[in-house]
Tab-separated table of C-alpha atoms in Angstrom:
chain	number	residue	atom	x	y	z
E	1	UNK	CA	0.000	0.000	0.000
E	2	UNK	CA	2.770	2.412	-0.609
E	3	UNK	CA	1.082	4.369	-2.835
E	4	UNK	CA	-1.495	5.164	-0.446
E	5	UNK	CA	0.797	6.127	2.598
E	6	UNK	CA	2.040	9.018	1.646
E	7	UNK	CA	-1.294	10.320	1.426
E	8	UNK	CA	-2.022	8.912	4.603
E	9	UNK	CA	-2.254	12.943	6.477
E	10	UNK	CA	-4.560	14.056	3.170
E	11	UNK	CA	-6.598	11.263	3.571
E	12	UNK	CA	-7.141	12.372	7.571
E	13	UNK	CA	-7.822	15.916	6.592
E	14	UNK	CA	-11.425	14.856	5.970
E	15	UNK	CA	-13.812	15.876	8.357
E	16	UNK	CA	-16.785	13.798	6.611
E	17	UNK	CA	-18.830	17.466	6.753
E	18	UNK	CA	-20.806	16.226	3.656
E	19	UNK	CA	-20.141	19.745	2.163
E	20	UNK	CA	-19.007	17.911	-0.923
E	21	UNK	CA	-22.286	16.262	-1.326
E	22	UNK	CA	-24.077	19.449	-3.428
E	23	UNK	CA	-21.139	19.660	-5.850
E	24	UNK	CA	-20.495	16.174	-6.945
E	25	UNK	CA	-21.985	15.282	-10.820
E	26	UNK	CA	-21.895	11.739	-9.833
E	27	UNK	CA	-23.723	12.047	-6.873
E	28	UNK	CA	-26.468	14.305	-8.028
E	29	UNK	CA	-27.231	11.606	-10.164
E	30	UNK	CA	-26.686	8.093	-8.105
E	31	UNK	CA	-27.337	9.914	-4.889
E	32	UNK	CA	-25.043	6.658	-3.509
E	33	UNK	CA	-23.070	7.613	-0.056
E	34	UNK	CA	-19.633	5.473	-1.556
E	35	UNK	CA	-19.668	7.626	-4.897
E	36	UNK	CA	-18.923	11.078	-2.854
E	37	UNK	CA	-16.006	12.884	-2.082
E	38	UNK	CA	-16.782	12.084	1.576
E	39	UNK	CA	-17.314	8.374	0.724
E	40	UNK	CA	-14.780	7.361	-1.035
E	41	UNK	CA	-11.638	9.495	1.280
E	42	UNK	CA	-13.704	7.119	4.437
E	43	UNK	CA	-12.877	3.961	1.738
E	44	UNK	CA	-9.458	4.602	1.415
E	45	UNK	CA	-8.740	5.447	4.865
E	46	UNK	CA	-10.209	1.729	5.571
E	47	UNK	CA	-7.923	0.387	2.961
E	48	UNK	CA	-5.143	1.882	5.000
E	49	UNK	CA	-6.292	0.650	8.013
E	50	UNK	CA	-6.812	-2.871	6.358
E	51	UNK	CA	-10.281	-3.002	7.437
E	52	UNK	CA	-11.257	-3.374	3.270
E	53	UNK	CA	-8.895	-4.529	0.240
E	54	UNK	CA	-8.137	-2.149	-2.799
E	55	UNK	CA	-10.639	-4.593	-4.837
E	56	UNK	CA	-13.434	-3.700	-2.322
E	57	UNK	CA	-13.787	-0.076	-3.264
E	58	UNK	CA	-12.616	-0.459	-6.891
E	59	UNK	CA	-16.525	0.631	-7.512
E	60	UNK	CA	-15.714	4.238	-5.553
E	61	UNK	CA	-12.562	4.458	-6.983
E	62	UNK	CA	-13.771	3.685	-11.257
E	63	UNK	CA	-17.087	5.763	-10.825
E	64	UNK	CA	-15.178	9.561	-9.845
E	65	UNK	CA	-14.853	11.638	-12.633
E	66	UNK	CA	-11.886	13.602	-11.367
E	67	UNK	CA	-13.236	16.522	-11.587
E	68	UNK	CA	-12.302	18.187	-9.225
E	69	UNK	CA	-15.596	20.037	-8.176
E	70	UNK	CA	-15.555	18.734	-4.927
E	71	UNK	CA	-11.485	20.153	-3.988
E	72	UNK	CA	-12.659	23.874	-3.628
E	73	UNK	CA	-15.724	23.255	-1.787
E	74	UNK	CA	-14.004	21.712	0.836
E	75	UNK	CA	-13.267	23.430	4.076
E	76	UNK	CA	-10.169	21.510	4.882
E	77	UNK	CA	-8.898	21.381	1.449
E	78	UNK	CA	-8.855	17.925	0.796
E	79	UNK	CA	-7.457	16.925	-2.458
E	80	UNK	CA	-9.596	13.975	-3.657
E	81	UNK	CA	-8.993	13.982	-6.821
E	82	UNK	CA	-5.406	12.904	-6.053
E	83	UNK	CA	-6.498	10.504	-3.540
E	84	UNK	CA	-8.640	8.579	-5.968
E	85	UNK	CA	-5.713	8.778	-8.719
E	86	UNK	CA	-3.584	7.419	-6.338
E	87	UNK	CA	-6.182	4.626	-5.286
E	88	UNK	CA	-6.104	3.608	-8.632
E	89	UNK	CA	-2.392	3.255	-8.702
E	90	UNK	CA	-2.576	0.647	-5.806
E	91	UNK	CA	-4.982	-1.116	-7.655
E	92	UNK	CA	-3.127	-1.182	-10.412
E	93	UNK	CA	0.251	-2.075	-8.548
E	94	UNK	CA	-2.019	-4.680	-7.101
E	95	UNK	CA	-1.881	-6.311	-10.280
E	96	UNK	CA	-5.240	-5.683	-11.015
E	97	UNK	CA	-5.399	-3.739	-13.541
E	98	UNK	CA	-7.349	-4.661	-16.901
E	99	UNK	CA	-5.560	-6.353	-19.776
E	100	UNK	CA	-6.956	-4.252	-22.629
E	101	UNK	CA	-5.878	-0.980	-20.850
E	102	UNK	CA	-2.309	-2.287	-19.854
E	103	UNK	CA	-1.604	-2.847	-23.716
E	104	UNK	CA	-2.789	0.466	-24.828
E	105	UNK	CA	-1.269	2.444	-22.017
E	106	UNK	CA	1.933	0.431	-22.606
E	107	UNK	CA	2.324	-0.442	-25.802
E	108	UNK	CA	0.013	1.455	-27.983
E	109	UNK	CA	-0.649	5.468	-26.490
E	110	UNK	CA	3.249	6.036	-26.729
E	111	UNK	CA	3.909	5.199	-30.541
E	112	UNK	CA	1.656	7.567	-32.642
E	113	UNK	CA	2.151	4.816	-35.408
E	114	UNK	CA	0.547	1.622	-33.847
E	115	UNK	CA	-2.037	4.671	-32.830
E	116	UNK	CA	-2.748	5.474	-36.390
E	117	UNK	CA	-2.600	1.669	-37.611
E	118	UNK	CA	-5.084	0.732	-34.919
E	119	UNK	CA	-7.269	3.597	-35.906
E	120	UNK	CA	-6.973	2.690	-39.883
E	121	UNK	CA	-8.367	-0.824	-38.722
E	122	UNK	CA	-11.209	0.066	-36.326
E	123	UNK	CA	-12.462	2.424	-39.118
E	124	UNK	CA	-12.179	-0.352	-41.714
E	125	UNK	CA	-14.154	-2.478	-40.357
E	126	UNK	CA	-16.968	0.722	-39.341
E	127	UNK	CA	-17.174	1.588	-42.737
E	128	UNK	CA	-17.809	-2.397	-44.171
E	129	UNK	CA	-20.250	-2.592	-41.771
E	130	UNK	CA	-19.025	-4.751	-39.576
E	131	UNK	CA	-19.489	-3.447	-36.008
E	132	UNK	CA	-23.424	-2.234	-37.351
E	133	UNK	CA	-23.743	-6.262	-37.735
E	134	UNK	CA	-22.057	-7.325	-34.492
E	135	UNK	CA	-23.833	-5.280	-32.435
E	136	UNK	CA	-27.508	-6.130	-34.285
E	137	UNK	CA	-26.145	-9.904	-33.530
E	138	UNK	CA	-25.432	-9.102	-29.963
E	139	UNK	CA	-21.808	-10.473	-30.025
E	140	UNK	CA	-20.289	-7.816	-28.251
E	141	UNK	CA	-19.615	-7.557	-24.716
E	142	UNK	CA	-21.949	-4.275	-23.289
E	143	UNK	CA	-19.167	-2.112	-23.215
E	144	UNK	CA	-17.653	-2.402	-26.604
E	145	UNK	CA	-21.446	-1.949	-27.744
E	146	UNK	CA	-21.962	1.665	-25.678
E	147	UNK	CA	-18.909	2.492	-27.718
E	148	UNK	CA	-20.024	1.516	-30.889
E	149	UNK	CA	-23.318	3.321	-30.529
E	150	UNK	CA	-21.608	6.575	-29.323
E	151	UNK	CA	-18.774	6.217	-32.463
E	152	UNK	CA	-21.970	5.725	-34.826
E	153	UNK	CA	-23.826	8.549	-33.607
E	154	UNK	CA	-20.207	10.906	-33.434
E	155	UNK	CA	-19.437	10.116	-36.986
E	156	UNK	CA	-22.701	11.258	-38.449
E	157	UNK	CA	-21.466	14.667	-37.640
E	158	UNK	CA	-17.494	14.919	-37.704
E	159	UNK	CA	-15.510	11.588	-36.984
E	160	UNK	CA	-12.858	11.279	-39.825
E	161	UNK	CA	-9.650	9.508	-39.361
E	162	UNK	CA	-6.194	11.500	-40.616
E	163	UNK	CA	-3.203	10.090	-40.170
E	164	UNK	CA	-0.797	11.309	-37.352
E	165	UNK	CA	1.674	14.290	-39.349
E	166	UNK	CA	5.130	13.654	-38.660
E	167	UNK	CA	7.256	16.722	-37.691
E	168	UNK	CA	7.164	19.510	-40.088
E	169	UNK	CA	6.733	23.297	-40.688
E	170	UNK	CA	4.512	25.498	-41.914
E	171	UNK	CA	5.618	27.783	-44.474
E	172	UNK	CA	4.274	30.449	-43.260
E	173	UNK	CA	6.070	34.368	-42.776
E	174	UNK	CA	7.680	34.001	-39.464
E	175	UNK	CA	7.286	38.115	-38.647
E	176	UNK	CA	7.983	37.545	-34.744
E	177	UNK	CA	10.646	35.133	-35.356
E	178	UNK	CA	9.355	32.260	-32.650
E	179	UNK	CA	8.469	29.115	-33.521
E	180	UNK	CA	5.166	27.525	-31.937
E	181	UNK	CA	5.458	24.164	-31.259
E	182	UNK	CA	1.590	22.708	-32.043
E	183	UNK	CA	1.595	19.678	-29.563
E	184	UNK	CA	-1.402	17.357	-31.153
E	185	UNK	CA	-3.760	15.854	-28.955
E	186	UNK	CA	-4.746	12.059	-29.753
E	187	UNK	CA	-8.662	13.739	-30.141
E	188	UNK	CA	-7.979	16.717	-32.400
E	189	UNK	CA	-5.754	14.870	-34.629
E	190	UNK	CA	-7.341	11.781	-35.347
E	191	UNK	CA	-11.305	12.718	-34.401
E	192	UNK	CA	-11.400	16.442	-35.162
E	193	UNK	CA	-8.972	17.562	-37.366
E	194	UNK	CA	-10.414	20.550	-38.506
E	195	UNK	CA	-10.100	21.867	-35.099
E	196	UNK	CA	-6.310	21.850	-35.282
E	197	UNK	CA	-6.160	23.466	-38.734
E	198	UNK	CA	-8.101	26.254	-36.950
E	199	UNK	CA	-5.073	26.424	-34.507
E	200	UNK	CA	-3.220	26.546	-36.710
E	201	UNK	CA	-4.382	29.368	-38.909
E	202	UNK	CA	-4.743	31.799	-36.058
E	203	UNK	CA	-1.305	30.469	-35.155
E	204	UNK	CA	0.162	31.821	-38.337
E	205	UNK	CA	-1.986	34.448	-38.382
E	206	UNK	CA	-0.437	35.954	-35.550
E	207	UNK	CA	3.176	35.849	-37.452
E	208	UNK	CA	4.854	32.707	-35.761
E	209	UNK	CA	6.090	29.833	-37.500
E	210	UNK	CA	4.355	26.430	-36.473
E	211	UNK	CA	6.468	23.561	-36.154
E	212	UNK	CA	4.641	20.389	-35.721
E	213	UNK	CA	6.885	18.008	-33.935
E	214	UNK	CA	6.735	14.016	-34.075
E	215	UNK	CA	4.825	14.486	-30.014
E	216	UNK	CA	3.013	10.831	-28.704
E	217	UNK	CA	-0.172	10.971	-26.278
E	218	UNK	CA	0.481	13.249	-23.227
E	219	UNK	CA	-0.213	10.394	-21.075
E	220	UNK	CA	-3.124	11.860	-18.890
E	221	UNK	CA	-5.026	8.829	-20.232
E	222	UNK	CA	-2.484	6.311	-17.884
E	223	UNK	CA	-1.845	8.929	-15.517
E	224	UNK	CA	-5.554	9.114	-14.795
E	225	UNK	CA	-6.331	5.253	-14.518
E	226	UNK	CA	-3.484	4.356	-12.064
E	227	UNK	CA	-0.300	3.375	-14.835
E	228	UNK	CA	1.898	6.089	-13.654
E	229	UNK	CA	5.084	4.161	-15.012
E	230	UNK	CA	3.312	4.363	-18.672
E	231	UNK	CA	2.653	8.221	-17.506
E	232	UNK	CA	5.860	8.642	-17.389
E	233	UNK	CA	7.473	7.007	-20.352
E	234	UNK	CA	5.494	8.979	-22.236
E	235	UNK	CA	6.074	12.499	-20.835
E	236	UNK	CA	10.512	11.628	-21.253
E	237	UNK	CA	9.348	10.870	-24.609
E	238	UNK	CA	7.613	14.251	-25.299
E	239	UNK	CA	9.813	16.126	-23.768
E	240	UNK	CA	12.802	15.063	-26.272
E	241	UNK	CA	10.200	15.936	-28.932
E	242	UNK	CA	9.792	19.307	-27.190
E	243	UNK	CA	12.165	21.004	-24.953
E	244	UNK	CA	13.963	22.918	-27.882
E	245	UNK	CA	10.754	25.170	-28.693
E	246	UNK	CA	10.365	27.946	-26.901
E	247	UNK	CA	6.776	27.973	-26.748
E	248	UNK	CA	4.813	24.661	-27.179
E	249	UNK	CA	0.992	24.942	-27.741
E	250	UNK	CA	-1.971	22.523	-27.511
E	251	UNK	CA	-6.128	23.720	-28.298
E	252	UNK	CA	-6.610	20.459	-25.723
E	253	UNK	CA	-7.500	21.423	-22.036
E	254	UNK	CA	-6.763	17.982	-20.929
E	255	UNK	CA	-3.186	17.749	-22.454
E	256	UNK	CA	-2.369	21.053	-21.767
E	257	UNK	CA	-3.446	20.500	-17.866
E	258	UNK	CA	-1.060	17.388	-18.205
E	259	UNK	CA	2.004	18.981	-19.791
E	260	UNK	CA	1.729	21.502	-17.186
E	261	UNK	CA	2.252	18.946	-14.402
E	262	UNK	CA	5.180	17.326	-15.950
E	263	UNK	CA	7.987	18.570	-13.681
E	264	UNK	CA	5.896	16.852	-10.423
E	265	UNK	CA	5.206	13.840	-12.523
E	266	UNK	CA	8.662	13.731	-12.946
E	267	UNK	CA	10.235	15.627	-9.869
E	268	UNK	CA	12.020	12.586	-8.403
E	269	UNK	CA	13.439	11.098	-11.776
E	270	UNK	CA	17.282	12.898	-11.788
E	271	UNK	CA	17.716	12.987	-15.571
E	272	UNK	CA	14.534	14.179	-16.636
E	273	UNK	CA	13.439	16.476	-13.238
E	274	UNK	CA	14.633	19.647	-14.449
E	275	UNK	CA	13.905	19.024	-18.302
E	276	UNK	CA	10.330	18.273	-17.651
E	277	UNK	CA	10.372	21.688	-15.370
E	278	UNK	CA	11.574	24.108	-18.209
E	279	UNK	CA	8.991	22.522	-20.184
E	280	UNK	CA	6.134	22.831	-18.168
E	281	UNK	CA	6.859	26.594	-18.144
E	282	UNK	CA	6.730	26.843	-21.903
E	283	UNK	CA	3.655	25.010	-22.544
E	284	UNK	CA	0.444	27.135	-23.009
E	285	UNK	CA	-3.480	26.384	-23.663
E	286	UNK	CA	-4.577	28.115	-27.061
E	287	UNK	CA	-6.729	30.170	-25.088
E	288	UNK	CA	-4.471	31.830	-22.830
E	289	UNK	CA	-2.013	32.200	-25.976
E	290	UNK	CA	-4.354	33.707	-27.970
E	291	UNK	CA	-6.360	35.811	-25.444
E	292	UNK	CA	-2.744	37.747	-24.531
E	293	UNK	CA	-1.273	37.954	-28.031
E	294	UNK	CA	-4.502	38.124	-30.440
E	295	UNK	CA	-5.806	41.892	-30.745
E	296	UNK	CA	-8.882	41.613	-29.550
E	297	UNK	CA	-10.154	44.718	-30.653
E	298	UNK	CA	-13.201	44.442	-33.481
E	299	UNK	CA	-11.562	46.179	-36.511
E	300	UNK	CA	-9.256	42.936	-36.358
E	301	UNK	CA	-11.812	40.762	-36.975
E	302	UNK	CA	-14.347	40.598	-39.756
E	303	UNK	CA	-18.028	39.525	-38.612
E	304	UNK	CA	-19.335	35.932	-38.731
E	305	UNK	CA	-21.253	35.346	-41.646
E	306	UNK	CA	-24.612	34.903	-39.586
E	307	UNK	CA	-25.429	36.010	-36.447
E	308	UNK	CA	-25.422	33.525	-33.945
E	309	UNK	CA	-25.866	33.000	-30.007
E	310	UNK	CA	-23.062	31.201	-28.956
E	311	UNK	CA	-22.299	29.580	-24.907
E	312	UNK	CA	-19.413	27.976	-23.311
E	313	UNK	CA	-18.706	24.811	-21.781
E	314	UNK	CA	-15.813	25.046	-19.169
E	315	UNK	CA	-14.061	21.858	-19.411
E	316	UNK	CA	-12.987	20.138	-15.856
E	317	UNK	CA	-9.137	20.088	-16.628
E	318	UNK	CA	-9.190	23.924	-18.452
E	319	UNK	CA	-11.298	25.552	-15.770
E	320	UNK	CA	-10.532	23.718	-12.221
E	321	UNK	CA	-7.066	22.782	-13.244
E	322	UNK	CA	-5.673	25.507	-15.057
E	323	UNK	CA	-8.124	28.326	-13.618
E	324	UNK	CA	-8.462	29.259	-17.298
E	325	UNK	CA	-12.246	30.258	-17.716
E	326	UNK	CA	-11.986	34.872	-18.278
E	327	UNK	CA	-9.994	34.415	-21.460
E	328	UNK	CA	-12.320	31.861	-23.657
E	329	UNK	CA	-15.345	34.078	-23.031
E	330	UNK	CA	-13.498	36.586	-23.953
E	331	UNK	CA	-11.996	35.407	-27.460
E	332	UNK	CA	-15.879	34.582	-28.212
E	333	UNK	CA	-17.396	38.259	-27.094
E	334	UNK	CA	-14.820	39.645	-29.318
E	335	UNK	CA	-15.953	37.759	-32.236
E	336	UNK	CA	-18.335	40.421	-34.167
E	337	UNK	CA	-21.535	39.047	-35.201
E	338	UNK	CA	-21.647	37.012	-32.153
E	339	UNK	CA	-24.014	37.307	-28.950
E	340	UNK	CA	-22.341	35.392	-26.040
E	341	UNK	CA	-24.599	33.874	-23.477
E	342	UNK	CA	-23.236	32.824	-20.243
E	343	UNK	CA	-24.531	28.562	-19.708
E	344	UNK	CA	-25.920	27.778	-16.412
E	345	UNK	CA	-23.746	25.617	-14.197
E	346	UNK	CA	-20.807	26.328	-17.090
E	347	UNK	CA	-18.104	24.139	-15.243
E	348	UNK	CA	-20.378	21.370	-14.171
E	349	UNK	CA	-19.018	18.158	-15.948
E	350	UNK	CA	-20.639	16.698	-18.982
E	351	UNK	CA	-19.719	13.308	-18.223
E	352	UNK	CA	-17.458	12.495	-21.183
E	353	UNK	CA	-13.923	12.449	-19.050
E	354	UNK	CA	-12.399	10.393	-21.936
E	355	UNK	CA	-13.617	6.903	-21.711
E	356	UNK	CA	-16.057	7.363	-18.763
E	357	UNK	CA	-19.384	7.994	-21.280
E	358	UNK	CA	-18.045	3.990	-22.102
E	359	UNK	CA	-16.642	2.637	-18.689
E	360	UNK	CA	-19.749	4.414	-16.505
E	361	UNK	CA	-22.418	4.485	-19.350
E	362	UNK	CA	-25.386	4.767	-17.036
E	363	UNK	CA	-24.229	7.773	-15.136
E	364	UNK	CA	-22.341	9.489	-17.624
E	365	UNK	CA	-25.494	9.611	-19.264
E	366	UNK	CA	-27.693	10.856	-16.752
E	367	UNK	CA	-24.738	14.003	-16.137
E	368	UNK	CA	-24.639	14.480	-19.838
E	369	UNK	CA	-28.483	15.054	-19.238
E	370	UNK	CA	-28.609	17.727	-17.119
E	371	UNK	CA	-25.676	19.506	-19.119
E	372	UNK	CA	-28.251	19.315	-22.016
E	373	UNK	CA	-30.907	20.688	-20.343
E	374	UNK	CA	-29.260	24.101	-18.992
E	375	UNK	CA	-27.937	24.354	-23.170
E	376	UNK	CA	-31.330	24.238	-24.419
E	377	UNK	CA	-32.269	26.987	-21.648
E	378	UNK	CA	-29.871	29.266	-23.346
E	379	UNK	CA	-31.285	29.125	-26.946
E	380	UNK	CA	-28.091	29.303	-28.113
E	381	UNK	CA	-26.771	28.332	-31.777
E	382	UNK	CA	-23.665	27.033	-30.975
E	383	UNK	CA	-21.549	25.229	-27.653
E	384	UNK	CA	-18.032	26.259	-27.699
E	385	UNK	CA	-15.519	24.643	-25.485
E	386	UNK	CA	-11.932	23.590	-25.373
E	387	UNK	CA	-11.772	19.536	-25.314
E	388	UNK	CA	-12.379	16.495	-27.601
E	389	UNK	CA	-14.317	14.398	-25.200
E	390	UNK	CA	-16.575	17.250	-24.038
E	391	UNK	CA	-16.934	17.826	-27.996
E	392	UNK	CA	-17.474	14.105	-28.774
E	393	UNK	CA	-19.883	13.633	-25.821
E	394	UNK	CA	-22.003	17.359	-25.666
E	395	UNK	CA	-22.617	16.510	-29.830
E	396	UNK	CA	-23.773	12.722	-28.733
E	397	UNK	CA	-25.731	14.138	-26.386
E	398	UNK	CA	-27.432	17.122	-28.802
E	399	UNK	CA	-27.775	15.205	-31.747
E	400	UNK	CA	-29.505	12.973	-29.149
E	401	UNK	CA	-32.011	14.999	-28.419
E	402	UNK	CA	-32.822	15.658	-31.796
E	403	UNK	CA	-31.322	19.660	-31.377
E	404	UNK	CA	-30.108	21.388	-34.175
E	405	UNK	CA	-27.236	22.914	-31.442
E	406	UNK	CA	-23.527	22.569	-32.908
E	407	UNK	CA	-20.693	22.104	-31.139
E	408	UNK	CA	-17.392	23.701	-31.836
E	409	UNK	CA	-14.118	24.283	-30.767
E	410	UNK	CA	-13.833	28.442	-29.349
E	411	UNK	CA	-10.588	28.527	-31.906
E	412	UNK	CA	-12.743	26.897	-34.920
E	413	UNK	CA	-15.142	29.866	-34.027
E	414	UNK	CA	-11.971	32.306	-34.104
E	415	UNK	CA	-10.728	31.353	-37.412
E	416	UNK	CA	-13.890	32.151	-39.178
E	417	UNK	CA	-13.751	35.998	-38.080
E	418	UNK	CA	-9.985	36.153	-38.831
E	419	UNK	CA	-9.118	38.826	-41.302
E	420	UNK	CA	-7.233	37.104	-44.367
């Protein structure tokens, strides 16, 4: 249990107040004691104290979104997030982990080649037809069918595969003379490509040179589910691909929120410690990038083509790990043509958290539910927001509904209203 220890004193911090309770998405919706912040910190504590096993409150432990919404309501502080992450490790370490998950995290995520090679097969076999006919014949296990039905309903809108670039530049005039380093998330490049063009565009558009380097997964994906080790591996490897840019720039909340955290992922590893620090300080979220260099005065932007009422979405690892929420809102009132609308309950999670729509169907569901509900309320034309899986599961859950609402990316939104 040594990955639990150290977080023995966090783990005490809890004074099982309940606060937590009103700000949970899971528990709003399961209303279940073990799926709170409160709940699962009294789990671990009994793992500690050996009163359960790791296996006992793997439930608790698979069901938390990680969030976050629960760390600033509480009174004492308590970091659960990182308690749960850390719970998973010892599961993991427990040798408990799941097969399919160990071979992706290990031997798939850090090679953008096997990534694109399994993604040129799955999307063989989706366009023959053959998952449609599996799943009609019930052959699939209730998991792999959940994602089937949410890849068939994505793909009627946007899901395209594109093959990982390798590392290249774009010709464009390099007036400021820094080069940007576009770090490509797994879900831009391979499920929404057009959103990374947009980057790009405004990237250039400012005057800096992009260079697109050869990056693999971030590894928040591992990180999250417990495979620290695989976490790791993959952050050395990125930061070989990217510690000679000066500035290194992702449209992804998630992977920005990860590269950011680099130098404590890899604070106790003596060749890599101070590396991974100097990059963490170069890395930037397209929105903070472009809210402090893009003038955001109106005569440098044309007007959208139609009017339109546009809200944003505050993704989990953007808003509550980053604390970037002034400077998308901002980018989008700027926008002429545009009417912003504030959404109610913005930063409450829509219940994508990259596989979790799959792994927690049921609940994931029921979250994405209420999310759709306060959209409608606004009347608005368009969701902007600044993640793949809040993309991928707000347009599931739209299209769902049978609403004519798009979702788009705030810099896909930008690069319409750019001046040429």
């Amino acid at each position: 249990m040594t990955d639990l220890k150290k977080y023995q004193e966090e783990l005490s911090k809890c004074s099982k107040c309940g606060f937590c309770q009103a700000f949970c998405p899971v528990y709003a919706v399961t209303g279940r004691e073990p799926e709170v912040a409160r709940g699962r910190n009294v789990q671990l504590l009994a793992v500690l104290k050996g009163e359960l096993s790791i296996s006992e409150i793997e439930p608790a432990l698979s069901t938390c979104l990680l969030c976050r919404a629960c760390v600033p309501s509480c009174f004492t502080g308590v970091k659960t997030d990182e308690l749960i992450r850390a719970g998973r490790e010892t599961f993991v370490n427990a040798k408990r982990g799941g097969v399919i998950q160990k071979i992706v995290f290990n031997n798939i995520l850090p090679y953008p080649g096997r990534v694109a090679a399994l993604l040129k097969i799955v999307f063989f076999f989706k366009r023959i037809g053959f998952a449609f006919l599996v799943n009609r014949l019930g052959a699939l296990p209730e998991r792999l069918r959940i994602a089937g039905s949410l890849m068939d309903d994505v793909s009627k809108g946007f899901m395209r595969f594109r093959p990982s670039p390798q590392a290249t530049t774009h010709p464009g005039i390099n007036t400021r003379g820094v080069k940007v380093a576009w770090f490509k998330s797994c879900g831009f490049n391979y499920l929404l490509p057009e959103t990374g063009e947009a980057t790009i565009k405004i990237i250039e558009g400012l005057g800096y040179e992009v260079v697109i380097p050869d990056n693999n997964c971030c590894g928040l994906p591992p990180y999250a589910h417990g495979y620290t080790d695989a976490a790791k591996k993959m952050a050395r490897k990125n930061i070989e691909a990217l510690e000679r840019y000066e500035i290194v720039l992702t449209e992804c909340g998630s992977c920005s929120s990860f590269l950011k955290e680099y130098a404590e992922l890899l604070s106790d590893d003596p060749e890599f410690a101070e590396r991974a620090k100097r990059l963490s300080e170069r890395v930037m979220d397209s929105n903070e990038f472009f809210f402090k260099h893009l003038n955001l005065h109106p005569s440098s932007l044309i007007p959208h083509p139609s009017f339109l009422k546009v809200t944003y979405h505050d993704p989990c690892h953007l808003s509550r790990y980053q604390g970037i929420t002034r400077e998308p809102r901002e980018i989008i009132k700027s926008i002429p043509g545009i009417e912003f609308i504030e959404l109610p309950e913005a930063d409450w999670c829509c219940g994508g958290a990259g596989t979790y729509s799959i792994t927690n169907n049921e609940i994931s569901m029921k979250i994405l539910e209420r999310k759709i509900n306060n959209i409608k309320k606004t009347g608005a034309d368009i969701v902007a927001t600044s993640c793949p899986a809040c993309m991928i599961q707000l347009s599931y859950g739209l299209r769902r509904e049978g609403l004519n609402i798009r979702v788009m990316h705030v810099n896909q939104l930008l690069a319409l209203s750019l001046k040429p």
